[in-house]
Coordinates of C-alpha atoms in Angstrom, one line a residue:
Chain A
X1 CA 0.0 0.0 0.0
X2 CA 1.1 3.5 -0.8
X3 CA 1.5 6.3 1.7
X4 CA -1.1 8.8 0.9
X5 CA -3.9 7.0 -0.8
X6 CA -7.1 8.9 -0.5
X7 CA -9.0 7.3 -3.4
X8 CA -11.2 4.4 -4.2
X9 CA -9.2 1.9 -6.1
X10 CA -11.7 -0.9 -6.4
X11 CA -11.7 -0.7 -10.1
X12 CA -14.7 -2.2 -11.8
X13 CA -14.6 -5.7 -13.5
X14 CA -16.4 -4.2 -16.5
X15 CA -16.1 -0.7 -17.8
X16 CA -19.8 0.0 -17.7
X17 CA -20.3 -1.1 -14.2
X18 CA -20.2 1.1 -11.1
X19 CA -17.3 0.6 -8.8
X20 CA -18.1 -1.6 -5.9
X21 CA -17.7 -0.6 -2.4
X22 CA -17.1 3.2 -2.2
X23 CA -20.0 4.4 -0.2
X24 CA -19.4 8.0 -1.1
X25 CA -19.9 7.2 -4.8
X26 CA -23.3 5.7 -3.8
X27 CA -24.0 8.7 -1.6
X28 CA -23.4 11.0 -4.6
X29 CA -24.9 8.6 -7.2
X30 CA -21.6 8.4 -9.2
X31 CA -21.2 5.7 -11.8
X32 CA -18.3 4.8 -14.0
X33 CA -19.7 4.7 -17.6
X34 CA -16.5 4.1 -19.5
X35 CA -13.2 2.7 -18.3
X36 CA -10.2 1.6 -20.4
X37 CA -7.5 2.5 -22.8
X38 CA -6.3 5.5 -20.8
X39 CA -9.7 7.1 -20.3
X40 CA -12.6 7.0 -17.9
X41 CA -15.9 8.7 -17.6
X42 CA -17.7 9.3 -14.3
X43 CA -21.4 10.4 -14.5
X44 CA -23.5 11.9 -11.7
X45 CA -27.2 12.6 -12.2
X46 CA -28.2 16.0 -11.0
X47 CA -30.6 16.0 -8.1
X48 CA -31.8 18.4 -5.5
X49 CA -29.3 17.5 -2.9
X50 CA -26.3 18.3 -5.2
X51 CA -27.4 21.8 -6.0
X52 CA -26.3 25.0 -4.4
X53 CA -28.8 27.7 -3.5
X54 CA -29.0 29.1 -7.0
X55 CA -29.9 25.8 -8.6
X56 CA -26.5 25.1 -10.1
X57 CA -24.6 21.9 -9.5
X58 CA -22.4 22.4 -6.5
X59 CA -18.7 23.1 -7.2
X60 CA -17.8 20.5 -4.7
X61 CA -19.5 17.9 -6.8
X62 CA -17.5 18.9 -9.8
X63 CA -14.2 18.7 -7.9
X64 CA -15.2 15.3 -6.5
X65 CA -16.0 14.1 -10.0
X66 CA -12.8 15.5 -11.5
X67 CA -10.7 13.9 -8.8
X68 CA -12.3 10.5 -9.3
X69 CA -12.3 10.5 -13.0
X70 CA -8.6 11.4 -13.1
X71 CA -7.8 8.6 -10.7
X72 CA -9.8 6.0 -12.7
X73 CA -8.3 7.0 -16.0
X74 CA -4.8 6.6 -14.6
X75 CA -5.8 3.2 -13.2
X76 CA -6.2 2.0 -16.8
X77 CA -2.5 2.6 -17.5
X78 CA -0.9 2.2 -14.1
X79 CA -2.9 -0.6 -12.6
X80 CA -5.3 -0.7 -9.7
X81 CA -2.8 0.4 -7.1
X82 CA -2.6 4.2 -7.7
X83 CA -2.2 7.2 -5.5
X84 CA -3.7 10.5 -6.6
X85 CA -1.0 13.2 -6.1
X86 CA -3.2 16.2 -6.8
X87 CA -5.0 18.2 -9.4
X88 CA -6.0 21.6 -10.5
X89 CA -9.6 22.6 -11.6
X90 CA -11.0 25.7 -13.3
X91 CA -14.7 26.4 -13.3
X92 CA -16.1 27.9 -16.6
X93 CA -19.8 28.4 -16.1
X94 CA -22.7 27.4 -13.9
X95 CA -23.6 23.7 -14.4
X96 CA -27.3 23.3 -15.0
X97 CA -28.7 20.2 -16.6
X98 CA -29.6 16.6 -16.1
X99 CA -26.3 14.7 -15.8
X100 CA -22.7 15.6 -15.1
X101 CA -20.2 13.7 -17.2
X102 CA -16.5 13.9 -16.2
X103 CA -14.3 12.4 -18.9
X104 CA -10.6 12.0 -18.1
X105 CA -7.9 11.1 -20.5
X106 CA -4.3 10.2 -19.8
X107 CA -2.0 12.5 -21.7
X108 CA 1.2 10.8 -20.6
X109 CA 2.0 7.7 -18.5
X110 CA 5.4 6.5 -17.3
X111 CA 6.4 3.7 -14.9
X112 CA 5.9 5.9 -11.9
X113 CA 3.1 8.4 -12.7
X114 CA 0.5 9.4 -15.2
X115 CA -0.6 13.0 -16.0
X116 CA -4.3 13.2 -16.8
X117 CA -6.7 15.8 -18.1
X118 CA -10.4 15.9 -17.4
X119 CA -13.3 17.7 -19.2
X120 CA -16.5 18.2 -17.1
X121 CA -19.6 18.6 -19.2
X122 CA -23.2 18.9 -18.2
X123 CA -25.8 17.1 -20.3
X124 CA -29.0 19.1 -20.7
X125 CA -32.5 17.8 -20.9
X126 CA -32.3 18.0 -24.7
X127 CA -29.0 16.0 -24.7
X128 CA -26.8 18.9 -25.5
X129 CA -23.4 18.9 -23.7
X130 CA -21.8 22.0 -22.2
X131 CA -18.3 22.2 -20.9
X132 CA -18.5 23.6 -17.4
X133 CA -15.0 22.9 -15.9
X134 CA -11.6 21.6 -16.8
X135 CA -9.0 19.8 -14.7
X136 CA -5.5 18.5 -14.9
X137 CA -3.8 16.2 -12.4
X138 CA -1.1 13.7 -11.5
X139 CA -1.6 10.1 -10.3
X140 CA 1.3 8.0 -9.0
X141 CA 1.8 4.2 -9.1
X142 CA 1.6 2.8 -5.6
X143 CA 4.1 0.0 -6.7
X144 CA 7.2 1.7 -8.0
X145 CA 9.7 -0.6 -9.7
Chain B
X1 CA -25.5 37.1 -10.3
X2 CA -22.2 36.0 -11.8
X3 CA -21.8 33.8 -14.7
X4 CA -20.2 30.6 -13.4
X5 CA -21.2 30.3 -9.8
X6 CA -21.0 26.7 -8.6
X7 CA -20.9 27.3 -4.9
X8 CA -23.0 27.8 -1.9
X9 CA -23.0 31.4 -1.0
X10 CA -25.5 31.3 1.8
X11 CA -23.0 32.7 4.2
X12 CA -23.8 32.1 7.8
X13 CA -25.3 34.7 10.1
X14 CA -22.8 33.8 12.8
X15 CA -19.3 32.4 12.3
X16 CA -19.8 29.3 14.4
X17 CA -23.0 28.3 12.7
X18 CA -23.4 25.9 9.8
X19 CA -24.5 27.4 6.5
X20 CA -28.2 27.1 5.9
X21 CA -29.6 25.6 2.8
X22 CA -26.9 23.7 1.0
X23 CA -28.2 20.1 1.0
X24 CA -24.8 18.8 -0.1
X25 CA -23.2 20.2 3.1
X26 CA -25.9 18.3 5.1
X27 CA -25.4 15.2 3.0
X28 CA -21.6 15.2 3.8
X29 CA -22.1 16.6 7.3
X30 CA -20.0 19.7 6.7
X31 CA -20.1 22.6 9.2
X32 CA -18.5 26.0 9.2
X33 CA -16.8 26.3 12.5
X34 CA -14.9 29.6 12.0
X35 CA -15.8 32.4 9.6
X36 CA -14.4 36.0 9.5
X37 CA -11.4 38.2 9.0
X38 CA -10.1 36.5 5.9
X39 CA -10.4 33.0 7.1
X40 CA -12.9 30.1 7.4
X41 CA -12.8 26.6 8.7
X42 CA -15.0 23.8 7.4
X43 CA -15.2 20.6 9.5
X44 CA -16.5 17.2 8.5
X45 CA -16.7 14.3 10.9
X46 CA -15.3 11.1 9.5
X47 CA -17.9 8.4 9.0
X48 CA -18.1 5.1 7.2
X49 CA -19.8 6.5 4.1
X50 CA -16.9 9.0 3.5
X51 CA -14.1 6.4 3.5
X52 CA -12.6 4.6 0.5
X53 CA -12.0 0.9 0.7
X54 CA -8.7 1.1 2.7
X55 CA -10.4 3.0 5.5
X56 CA -9.0 6.5 4.6
X57 CA -11.1 9.6 4.1
X58 CA -12.0 9.8 0.4
X59 CA -10.0 12.3 -1.7
X60 CA -13.2 13.6 -3.1
X61 CA -14.2 14.7 0.4
X62 CA -10.9 16.5 0.8
X63 CA -11.3 18.3 -2.5
X64 CA -14.9 19.2 -1.6
X65 CA -13.8 20.6 1.7
X66 CA -10.9 22.6 0.2
X67 CA -13.2 24.1 -2.5
X68 CA -15.8 25.2 0.1
X69 CA -13.4 26.5 2.7
X70 CA -11.6 28.6 0.0
X71 CA -14.9 30.0 -1.1
X72 CA -16.1 30.9 2.4
X73 CA -12.8 32.5 3.3
X74 CA -13.0 34.7 0.3
X75 CA -16.5 35.6 1.2
X76 CA -15.3 37.3 4.3
X77 CA -13.3 39.8 2.2
X78 CA -15.3 40.0 -1.1
X79 CA -18.8 39.8 0.3
X80 CA -21.4 37.1 -0.2
X81 CA -21.6 37.3 -4.0
X82 CA -18.5 35.3 -5.0
X83 CA -17.6 33.0 -7.8
X84 CA -14.9 30.4 -7.3
X85 CA -12.6 30.4 -10.2
X86 CA -10.7 27.3 -9.5
X87 CA -8.1 25.7 -7.2
X88 CA -5.2 23.3 -7.0
X89 CA -4.9 20.6 -4.3
X90 CA -2.0 18.3 -3.4
X91 CA -2.5 15.2 -1.3
X92 CA 0.2 14.5 1.3
X93 CA -0.8 11.4 3.2
X94 CA -3.8 9.2 4.0
X95 CA -6.3 10.9 6.1
X96 CA -7.4 8.7 9.1
X97 CA -8.9 10.1 12.2
X98 CA -12.0 11.6 13.7
X99 CA -12.6 14.9 12.0
X100 CA -11.4 16.7 8.9
X101 CA -10.7 20.4 9.4
X102 CA -10.1 22.5 6.3
X103 CA -8.8 25.9 7.3
X104 CA -8.6 28.5 4.5
X105 CA -6.8 31.9 4.8
X106 CA -7.0 34.8 2.3
X107 CA -3.4 35.7 1.2
X108 CA -4.4 38.6 -0.9
X109 CA -7.7 40.3 -1.8
X110 CA -8.3 43.0 -4.4
X111 CA -11.5 44.5 -5.7
X112 CA -12.1 41.8 -8.2
X113 CA -10.6 38.6 -6.7
X114 CA -9.0 37.0 -3.7
X115 CA -6.3 34.4 -3.6
X116 CA -6.7 31.9 -0.8
X117 CA -4.7 29.0 0.7
X118 CA -6.1 26.1 2.5
X119 CA -4.6 23.6 5.0
X120 CA -6.5 20.3 5.4
X121 CA -5.8 18.6 8.7
X122 CA -7.2 15.4 10.2
X123 CA -7.9 15.4 13.9
X124 CA -7.1 12.1 15.5
X125 CA -9.0 10.4 18.3
X126 CA -6.3 11.8 20.7
X127 CA -6.8 15.3 19.4
X128 CA -3.6 15.5 17.4
X129 CA -3.8 17.2 14.1
X130 CA -2.0 15.9 11.0
X131 CA -1.7 17.9 7.7
X132 CA -3.0 15.7 4.9
X133 CA -3.5 18.0 2.0
X134 CA -2.8 21.6 0.9
X135 CA -4.7 23.7 -1.6
X136 CA -4.5 27.1 -3.3
X137 CA -7.2 28.9 -5.3
X138 CA -8.8 32.0 -6.7
X139 CA -12.2 33.4 -5.9
X140 CA -13.8 36.3 -7.9
X141 CA -16.2 38.9 -6.8
X142 CA -19.6 38.5 -8.6
X143 CA -20.1 42.2 -8.4
X144 CA -17.1 43.9 -10.1
X145 CA -17.0 47.7 -9.7
Chain C
X1 CA -4.6 49.3 -16.5
X2 CA -5.3 46.3 -14.3
X3 CA -3.9 45.7 -10.9
X4 CA -1.6 42.8 -11.2
X5 CA -0.4 42.7 -14.8
X6 CA 2.9 40.8 -15.0
X7 CA 2.9 40.1 -18.7
X8 CA 3.8 41.5 -22.0
X9 CA 0.7 42.6 -23.7
X10 CA 2.3 44.2 -26.8
X11 CA 0.3 42.0 -29.0
X12 CA 1.8 41.6 -32.5
X13 CA 0.4 43.3 -35.5
X14 CA 0.5 40.1 -37.4
X15 CA 0.2 36.6 -36.1
X16 CA 3.5 35.4 -37.5
X17 CA 5.5 38.3 -36.1
X18 CA 7.4 38.4 -32.8
X19 CA 6.0 40.6 -30.2
X20 CA 7.8 44.0 -30.1
X21 CA 9.4 45.3 -27.0
X22 CA 9.6 42.6 -24.4
X23 CA 13.3 42.3 -23.7
X24 CA 12.9 39.0 -21.9
X25 CA 11.4 37.4 -25.0
X26 CA 14.5 38.6 -26.9
X27 CA 16.8 37.3 -24.1
X28 CA 15.2 33.9 -24.3
X29 CA 14.7 34.0 -28.0
X30 CA 10.9 33.5 -27.9
X31 CA 8.8 34.2 -31.0
X32 CA 5.1 34.1 -31.5
X33 CA 4.5 31.9 -34.5
X34 CA 0.7 31.7 -34.6
X35 CA -1.7 34.1 -33.0
X36 CA -5.5 34.3 -33.5
X37 CA -8.8 32.6 -33.2
X38 CA -8.4 31.6 -29.6
X39 CA -4.9 30.2 -30.0
X40 CA -1.3 31.2 -29.9
X41 CA 2.0 29.4 -30.3
X42 CA 5.2 30.5 -28.8
X43 CA 8.5 28.9 -30.0
X44 CA 11.9 29.0 -28.4
X45 CA 14.9 27.5 -30.1
X46 CA 17.0 25.3 -27.8
X47 CA 20.5 26.6 -27.1
X48 CA 23.2 26.0 -24.6
X49 CA 22.2 28.7 -22.2
X50 CA 18.7 27.3 -21.8
X51 CA 19.7 23.8 -20.8
X52 CA 20.2 22.4 -17.3
X53 CA 23.3 20.4 -16.4
X54 CA 21.9 17.1 -17.9
X55 CA 21.4 18.7 -21.3
X56 CA 17.6 19.0 -21.0
X57 CA 15.7 22.2 -21.6
X58 CA 15.3 24.0 -18.2
X59 CA 11.9 23.6 -16.5
X60 CA 11.9 27.4 -16.0
X61 CA 12.0 27.9 -19.7
X62 CA 8.9 25.6 -20.1
X63 CA 7.0 27.5 -17.4
X64 CA 8.0 30.8 -19.0
X65 CA 6.7 29.6 -22.3
X66 CA 3.5 28.2 -20.9
X67 CA 2.8 31.4 -19.1
X68 CA 3.3 33.5 -22.2
X69 CA 1.5 31.3 -24.6
X70 CA -1.6 31.2 -22.3
X71 CA -1.6 34.9 -22.0
X72 CA -1.3 35.5 -25.8
X73 CA -4.1 33.0 -26.6
X74 CA -6.4 34.7 -24.2
X75 CA -5.5 38.0 -25.8
X76 CA -7.1 36.8 -29.0
X77 CA -10.5 36.6 -27.3
X78 CA -10.3 39.2 -24.5
X79 CA -8.3 41.9 -26.3
X80 CA -4.9 43.3 -25.6
X81 CA -5.6 44.4 -22.0
X82 CA -5.3 41.1 -20.1
X83 CA -4.1 40.0 -16.7
X84 CA -2.8 36.5 -16.2
X85 CA -4.4 35.2 -13.0
X86 CA -2.3 32.1 -12.7
X87 CA -1.7 28.6 -14.1
X88 CA -0.7 25.1 -13.3
X89 CA 1.9 23.1 -15.2
X90 CA 2.8 19.4 -15.1
X91 CA 6.1 18.1 -16.5
X92 CA 6.0 14.8 -18.4
X93 CA 9.4 14.0 -19.7
X94 CA 12.8 15.6 -20.3
X95 CA 12.8 18.0 -23.2
X96 CA 15.6 17.4 -25.6
X97 CA 15.5 18.6 -29.2
X98 CA 15.8 21.6 -31.4
X99 CA 12.8 23.8 -30.7
X100 CA 10.2 24.2 -27.9
X101 CA 6.7 24.9 -29.2
X102 CA 4.1 26.0 -26.6
X103 CA 0.7 25.9 -28.2
X104 CA -2.2 27.4 -26.1
X105 CA -5.9 27.1 -26.9
X106 CA -8.7 29.0 -25.2
X107 CA -11.3 26.4 -23.9
X108 CA -13.8 29.0 -22.6
X109 CA -14.0 32.7 -22.8
X110 CA -16.5 35.0 -21.0
X111 CA -16.6 38.8 -20.6
X112 CA -14.3 38.7 -17.6
X113 CA -12.0 35.8 -18.1
X114 CA -10.7 33.1 -20.3
X115 CA -9.6 29.6 -19.3
X116 CA -6.8 28.3 -21.5
X117 CA -4.9 25.0 -22.0
X118 CA -1.4 24.7 -23.3
X119 CA 0.6 21.8 -24.8
X120 CA 4.3 22.1 -24.7
X121 CA 6.1 20.0 -27.4
X122 CA 9.7 19.7 -28.3
X123 CA 10.6 19.4 -31.9
X124 CA 13.5 17.0 -32.5
X125 CA 16.2 17.3 -35.2
X126 CA 14.1 15.0 -37.4
X127 CA 11.0 17.1 -37.1
X128 CA 9.2 14.7 -34.7
X129 CA 7.2 16.4 -31.9
X130 CA 7.1 15.1 -28.3
X131 CA 4.7 16.3 -25.7
X132 CA 6.9 17.3 -22.7
X133 CA 4.5 19.4 -20.4
X134 CA 0.9 20.4 -20.1
X135 CA -0.5 23.5 -18.5
X136 CA -3.9 25.1 -17.7
X137 CA -4.5 28.7 -16.6
X138 CA -6.8 31.6 -16.2
X139 CA -6.5 35.1 -17.8
X140 CA -8.7 38.0 -16.8
X141 CA -9.8 41.0 -18.9
X142 CA -8.2 44.2 -17.6
X143 CA -11.3 46.1 -18.7
X144 CA -14.3 44.6 -17.0
X145 CA -17.6 45.9 -18.2
Chain D
X1 CA 18.6 9.5 -13.8
X2 CA 14.9 10.1 -13.7
X3 CA 12.6 10.3 -16.7
X4 CA 11.4 13.9 -16.9
X5 CA 14.1 16.0 -15.2
X6 CA 13.9 19.5 -16.4
X7 CA 15.7 21.3 -13.6
X8 CA 19.1 22.2 -12.4
X9 CA 20.1 19.9 -9.7
X10 CA 23.7 21.1 -9.2
X11 CA 22.9 21.9 -5.6
X12 CA 25.3 24.4 -4.0
X13 CA 28.0 23.4 -1.6
X14 CA 27.0 26.2 0.7
X15 CA 23.6 27.6 1.2
X16 CA 24.6 31.2 0.5
X17 CA 26.3 30.4 -2.8
X18 CA 24.9 30.5 -6.2
X19 CA 24.3 27.2 -8.0
X20 CA 27.2 26.4 -10.3
X21 CA 26.6 25.6 -14.0
X22 CA 23.1 26.6 -14.9
X23 CA 23.6 29.1 -17.7
X24 CA 19.9 30.2 -17.5
X25 CA 20.4 31.3 -13.8
X26 CA 23.3 33.4 -14.9
X27 CA 21.3 34.7 -17.9
X28 CA 18.5 35.8 -15.5
X29 CA 20.8 36.7 -12.7
X30 CA 19.3 34.3 -10.2
X31 CA 21.1 33.5 -7.0
X32 CA 20.3 31.0 -4.2
X33 CA 20.5 33.0 -1.0
X34 CA 19.3 30.5 1.5
X35 CA 19.3 26.7 1.2
X36 CA 18.7 24.1 3.9
X37 CA 16.3 22.6 6.4
X38 CA 13.4 22.3 4.0
X39 CA 13.6 25.8 2.6
X40 CA 15.3 27.7 -0.2
X41 CA 15.3 31.3 -1.3
X42 CA 16.1 32.4 -4.9
X43 CA 16.7 36.1 -5.5
X44 CA 16.7 37.9 -8.8
X45 CA 17.6 41.6 -9.1
X46 CA 15.1 43.5 -11.2
X47 CA 16.7 44.9 -14.4
X48 CA 15.4 46.4 -17.6
X49 CA 15.5 43.2 -19.6
X50 CA 13.2 41.4 -17.1
X51 CA 10.4 43.9 -17.3
X52 CA 7.3 43.8 -19.5
X53 CA 6.2 46.9 -21.3
X54 CA 4.5 48.5 -18.3
X55 CA 7.6 48.4 -16.2
X56 CA 6.5 45.4 -14.0
X57 CA 8.6 42.3 -13.5
X58 CA 7.6 39.8 -16.2
X59 CA 5.3 37.0 -15.1
X60 CA 7.6 34.5 -16.8
X61 CA 10.4 35.6 -14.4
X62 CA 8.1 34.9 -11.5
X63 CA 7.1 31.4 -12.7
X64 CA 10.8 30.7 -13.4
X65 CA 11.7 31.7 -9.9
X66 CA 8.9 29.8 -8.3
X67 CA 9.8 26.6 -10.2
X68 CA 13.4 26.8 -9.2
X69 CA 12.8 27.7 -5.6
X70 CA 10.4 24.8 -5.2
X71 CA 12.9 22.4 -6.7
X72 CA 15.8 23.6 -4.5
X73 CA 13.7 23.5 -1.3
X74 CA 12.7 19.9 -2.1
X75 CA 16.4 19.1 -2.7
X76 CA 17.1 19.9 0.9
X77 CA 14.9 17.0 2.0
X78 CA 15.0 14.5 -0.9
X79 CA 18.6 14.9 -1.9
X80 CA 20.2 16.3 -5.1
X81 CA 18.5 13.8 -7.5
X82 CA 15.0 15.3 -7.8
X83 CA 12.4 15.7 -10.5
X84 CA 10.0 18.5 -10.4
X85 CA 6.5 17.2 -11.1
X86 CA 4.7 20.4 -11.6
X87 CA 3.4 23.5 -9.8
X88 CA 0.6 26.0 -9.7
X89 CA 1.2 29.7 -9.4
X90 CA -1.3 32.6 -8.8
X91 CA -0.3 36.2 -9.4
X92 CA -1.5 38.8 -6.9
X93 CA -0.3 42.2 -8.0
X94 CA 2.2 43.8 -10.3
X95 CA 5.8 43.3 -9.1
X96 CA 7.7 46.6 -9.0
X97 CA 10.8 47.0 -6.9
X98 CA 14.5 46.2 -6.6
X99 CA 14.7 42.5 -6.0
X100 CA 12.5 39.4 -6.4
X101 CA 12.8 37.0 -3.5
X102 CA 11.1 33.5 -4.0
X103 CA 11.1 31.7 -0.7
X104 CA 10.0 28.0 -0.9
X105 CA 9.2 25.8 2.2
X106 CA 8.6 22.1 2.2
X107 CA 5.2 21.4 3.8
X108 CA 5.6 17.6 3.6
X109 CA 8.2 15.2 2.5
X110 CA 8.0 11.4 2.1
X111 CA 10.4 8.9 0.6
X112 CA 9.1 9.5 -2.9
X113 CA 8.0 13.1 -3.1
X114 CA 7.9 16.5 -1.4
X115 CA 5.1 19.0 -1.5
X116 CA 6.4 22.6 -1.4
X117 CA 4.9 26.1 -1.1
X118 CA 6.5 29.3 -2.3
X119 CA 5.9 32.9 -1.5
X120 CA 7.2 35.4 -4.1
X121 CA 7.9 38.9 -2.7
X122 CA 9.3 42.0 -4.3
X123 CA 11.7 44.0 -2.2
X124 CA 11.2 47.7 -2.8
X125 CA 13.9 50.4 -2.8
X126 CA 13.1 51.2 0.8
X127 CA 13.5 47.5 1.8
X128 CA 9.7 46.8 2.2
X129 CA 8.6 43.4 1.0
X130 CA 5.3 42.9 -0.9
X131 CA 3.8 39.5 -1.7
X132 CA 3.2 39.4 -5.4
X133 CA 2.6 35.7 -6.2
X134 CA 2.1 32.4 -4.4
X135 CA 2.9 28.9 -5.7
X136 CA 2.5 25.3 -4.7
X137 CA 4.1 22.2 -6.3
X138 CA 5.3 18.7 -6.1
X139 CA 8.9 17.4 -6.5
X140 CA 9.7 13.7 -6.8
X141 CA 12.8 11.8 -5.7
X142 CA 14.7 10.5 -8.8
X143 CA 15.9 7.6 -6.7
X144 CA 12.8 5.7 -5.5
X145 CA 13.5 3.0 -2.9

């Protein structure tokens, strides 16, 4: 085990299946909809509890989703034992819609770490997608060779 | 109203009171324990639902707490109408303990924006505090003059 | 004039022309090779003075290039009076080659700010390009309406 | 040697001595004024070539200084063989004065990496110091055990 593992690393058996175990994912209603080949998509359906007082999806939900999507994407190249080092997120516009989709893509992977970018889009009731935040982060392998 | 407000801005009437309204804060059990003079502290009691599978506090909870503490701290200098622009978080070590305390401090505030740092500490059962993540972010005023 | 402008904003008359004035750009040999439509490319030829002791392009040159490319790209959408708020950069691999090309693209622009991503590639002697760092930042308009 | 080392790692024999070798440091006039015990200070005297067109110290100089100060501070705890993973910088106000002082402090160090913060201050002609940017980054050991 690594030294500062904060994240769920119970990677799913199949890409379209939700990760087992992490109660927080269930609490927030997060599901992993794609997983493999250096990419992962985490989706969260918008519901009353996840909004702030103006009716927008709470920023904390966006940062939670970015953090997790980055970690899962890196898991596809580094293996299940990964440690998220950190990330940076910039908010673009208020997120209003039906579903948040955080899609992370590995931009570089080495033996020891992967650097990952994440686009956070909100899917509206009519199916249109709007970019509402972007993130970039680093994930380390928990089993350095 | 600003253009990309993702955050709760129902600032508390008193510094030691929890923000009213945000359902997500209630869902996660977050409370604002200090608020004023360019600083804010958000606390979250550790409970089963907030852990990942190794028994550590989930990284997504840390990023949620950083995001909110930064926003509240900036609210003490910019006023209630603020827009969080983004932040960067680095994880240091696994967070195990009783309570997460995210303390944010404004390092500079202008008319248009504040830059804020946040230390995330976990309070153990014996009361000892351990730094488990650090963050740095930018919050904009929603009412530029 | 804005309040924390650190950057050259003498935008070029033509996209393929080097910015006039900034002595630091001349010192480092930076030239703006594309400029317009939400994007900008800054190129720096690798030379002895810009290497660290292992013969790789110095990280400080990469961060300088990212910072400037982000600022110029935002200038194409926000106008010449911009203030760089900050950025995050992740290094991927050692940069060895002939020319550094920092290409920045605006991912979102509003009235008050633009969020920009930057890919830093090193062009080898054989013309191949290798991604060596990625950055993401925020640039504010110095003339809020 | 590590895989993505962009930085000077010719650490000084004495804390108050400038690093040997790095031509870029000489080009910019950077000197290491303190070095040891988890901290390092890099100073750069302001001169005409380092200003942008409004007479402020160029943002690229600030990011260069942050990057290097972070790396040197981590070298005091991780040893000379370090790889800078990345960093985030936020600009606070225009930097006008006599000397830039970038002081970096390690906030946490493990076997594999250090997380470091940096305050960038400008020293005026009257000796007063003004905070003009803050940074936060990660440095990895190039010799994982």
